[in-house]
Amino acid sequence: MADAEAAKPKSGGARQCSVCNQKRAALKRPKTLQQICRDCFYSAFEEEVHNVIVGNQLFKRGERIAIGASGGKDSTVLAYVLSELNRRHNYGLDLFLLSVDEGITGYRDDSLETVQRNKIQYGLPLKVVSYKELYGWTMDEIVKMIGLKNNCTFCGVFRRQALDRGAAMLQVDKLATGHNADDVAETVLLNILRGDIARLSRCTSIVTGEDGPIPRCIYSPNAYRGFAREFIKDLERIRPRAILDIIKSGENFRISASTKMPEQGTCERCGYISSQKWCKACVLLEGLNQGLPKLGIGRTRGLNNDHKMDATQTSGSKPCGTLDF
């Protein structure tokens, strides 16, 4: 009788973990609505990531994988879980940390210190590429010229290309990025609102950019843009699974066979992937170098007589953080 009484979960208001029925629940998982303790969450999380990797055959033994490391929580978790699972399950991968130094005083300096700690903690090589090295400009210098209003356009475009260039320097096979379910759901909504069928058709894919320089693996195991973020968070408060439902809708999106899709080419200037003569980064960079920083942002026509670019070529900038798959 005494043993039976001891086996019962203790009462007192606190919910017990629905998995182990021993420890106090620390969170409610939106995906399963389970009340779960910290240790059981860690185990479930790591096992789900492993199942996604194996089930989708994301990696092959011997591949070189760059992990986009910003120093933030998502990329830090990604670095930990990939290095841990690679060791635990013997994937046979060569992992590298890849960071971008935008040149933002007092911001990127601190986050790069976190990445340096990750390098030591997880025993992973680190490569840092900078805007100054790649483009001749830091974000601080760009902000002095352009102001605060449009600086995210430059940062987002330059960062995406910088990651690809850094991955090419490391000669990796794939680039893994730490985007979470919120990011993917926001991107689905924004692509719907923009009517961007091409990006909508691929923004929920677990591997993207296979026709580009480096394929990207999107980390979203629990799988900002202004109003989209607020709207999604409002939905989540009403229905916890709302974020996952939006992602599922994106996954179920189908394009009519008669829909004409944009053709992907390469930039005549730098060789980067582009559907226009010049990629967005080169357009923005040319504007900076000519002292006309808004050249690639507004509805202005033409860089010069040889490369006239109308609004469809020079506009279309995306807010900082948008997943441009």
PDB file of N, CA and C in Angstrom, residues 1-11 16 20-23:
ATOM      1  N   MET A   1       0.828  -1.207   0.000  1.00  0.00           N
ATOM      2  CA  MET A   1       0.000   0.000   0.000  1.00  0.00           C
ATOM      3  C   MET A   1       0.859   1.252   0.000  1.00  0.00           C
ATOM      4  N   ALA A   2       1.902   1.195   0.826  1.00  0.00           N
ATOM      5  CA  ALA A   2       2.808   2.343   0.893  1.00  0.00           C
ATOM      6  C   ALA A   2       3.509   2.562  -0.429  1.00  0.00           C
ATOM      7  N   ASP A   3       3.898   1.451  -1.102  1.00  0.00           N
ATOM      8  CA  ASP A   3       4.559   1.564  -2.394  1.00  0.00           C
ATOM      9  C   ASP A   3       3.616   2.149  -3.438  1.00  0.00           C
ATOM     10  N   ALA A   4       2.349   1.755  -3.377  1.00  0.00           N
ATOM     11  CA  ALA A   4       1.365   2.265  -4.330  1.00  0.00           C
ATOM     12  C   ALA A   4       1.161   3.759  -4.135  1.00  0.00           C
ATOM     13  N   GLU A   5       1.118   4.172  -2.880  1.00  0.00           N
ATOM     14  CA  GLU A   5       0.956   5.601  -2.598  1.00  0.00           C
ATOM     15  C   GLU A   5       2.149   6.401  -3.098  1.00  0.00           C
ATOM     16  N   ALA A   6       3.361   5.854  -2.944  1.00  0.00           N
ATOM     17  CA  ALA A   6       4.580   6.560  -3.377  1.00  0.00           C
ATOM     18  C   ALA A   6       4.642   6.691  -4.885  1.00  0.00           C
ATOM     19  N   ALA A   7       4.033   5.736  -5.610  1.00  0.00           N
ATOM     20  CA  ALA A   7       4.089   5.751  -7.074  1.00  0.00           C
ATOM     21  C   ALA A   7       3.163   6.784  -7.679  1.00  0.00           C
ATOM     22  N   LYS A   8       2.175   7.237  -6.884  1.00  0.00           N
ATOM     23  CA  LYS A   8       1.245   8.224  -7.418  1.00  0.00           C
ATOM     24  C   LYS A   8       1.934   9.577  -7.591  1.00  0.00           C
ATOM     25  N   PRO A   9       1.582  10.311  -8.688  1.00  0.00           N
ATOM     26  CA  PRO A   9       2.166  11.633  -8.839  1.00  0.00           C
ATOM     27  C   PRO A   9       1.748  12.553  -7.696  1.00  0.00           C
ATOM     28  N   LYS A  10       2.677  13.365  -7.258  1.00  0.00           N
ATOM     29  CA  LYS A  10       2.398  14.262  -6.146  1.00  0.00           C
ATOM     30  C   LYS A  10       1.457  15.370  -6.593  1.00  0.00           C
ATOM     31  N   SER A  11       0.516  15.683  -5.739  1.00  0.00           N
ATOM     32  CA  SER A  11      -0.405  16.769  -6.037  1.00  0.00           C
ATOM     33  C   SER A  11       0.143  18.058  -5.464  1.00  0.00           C
ATOM     34  N   GLN A  16       2.359  17.311 -13.549  1.00  0.00           N
ATOM     35  CA  GLN A  16       3.466  16.409 -13.758  1.00  0.00           C
ATOM     36  C   GLN A  16       3.710  16.211 -15.244  1.00  0.00           C
ATOM     37  N   CYS A  20       7.221  11.245 -18.518  1.00  0.00           N
ATOM     38  CA  CYS A  20       7.860  10.436 -17.470  1.00  0.00           C
ATOM     39  C   CYS A  20       7.000  10.294 -16.224  1.00  0.00           C
ATOM     40  N   ASN A  21       6.021  11.196 -16.072  1.00  0.00           N
ATOM     41  CA  ASN A  21       5.120  11.184 -14.911  1.00  0.00           C
ATOM     42  C   ASN A  21       5.871  11.267 -13.585  1.00  0.00           C
ATOM     43  N   GLN A  22       7.057  11.868 -13.604  1.00  0.00           N
ATOM     44  CA  GLN A  22       7.878  11.965 -12.413  1.00  0.00           C
ATOM     45  C   GLN A  22       8.208  13.416 -12.066  1.00  0.00           C
ATOM     46  N   LYS A  23       8.677  14.148 -13.064  1.00  0.00           N
ATOM     47  CA  LYS A  23       9.140  15.510 -12.818  1.00  0.00           C
ATOM     48  C   LYS A  23       8.046  16.525 -13.128  1.00  0.00           C
TER      49      LYS A  23
END
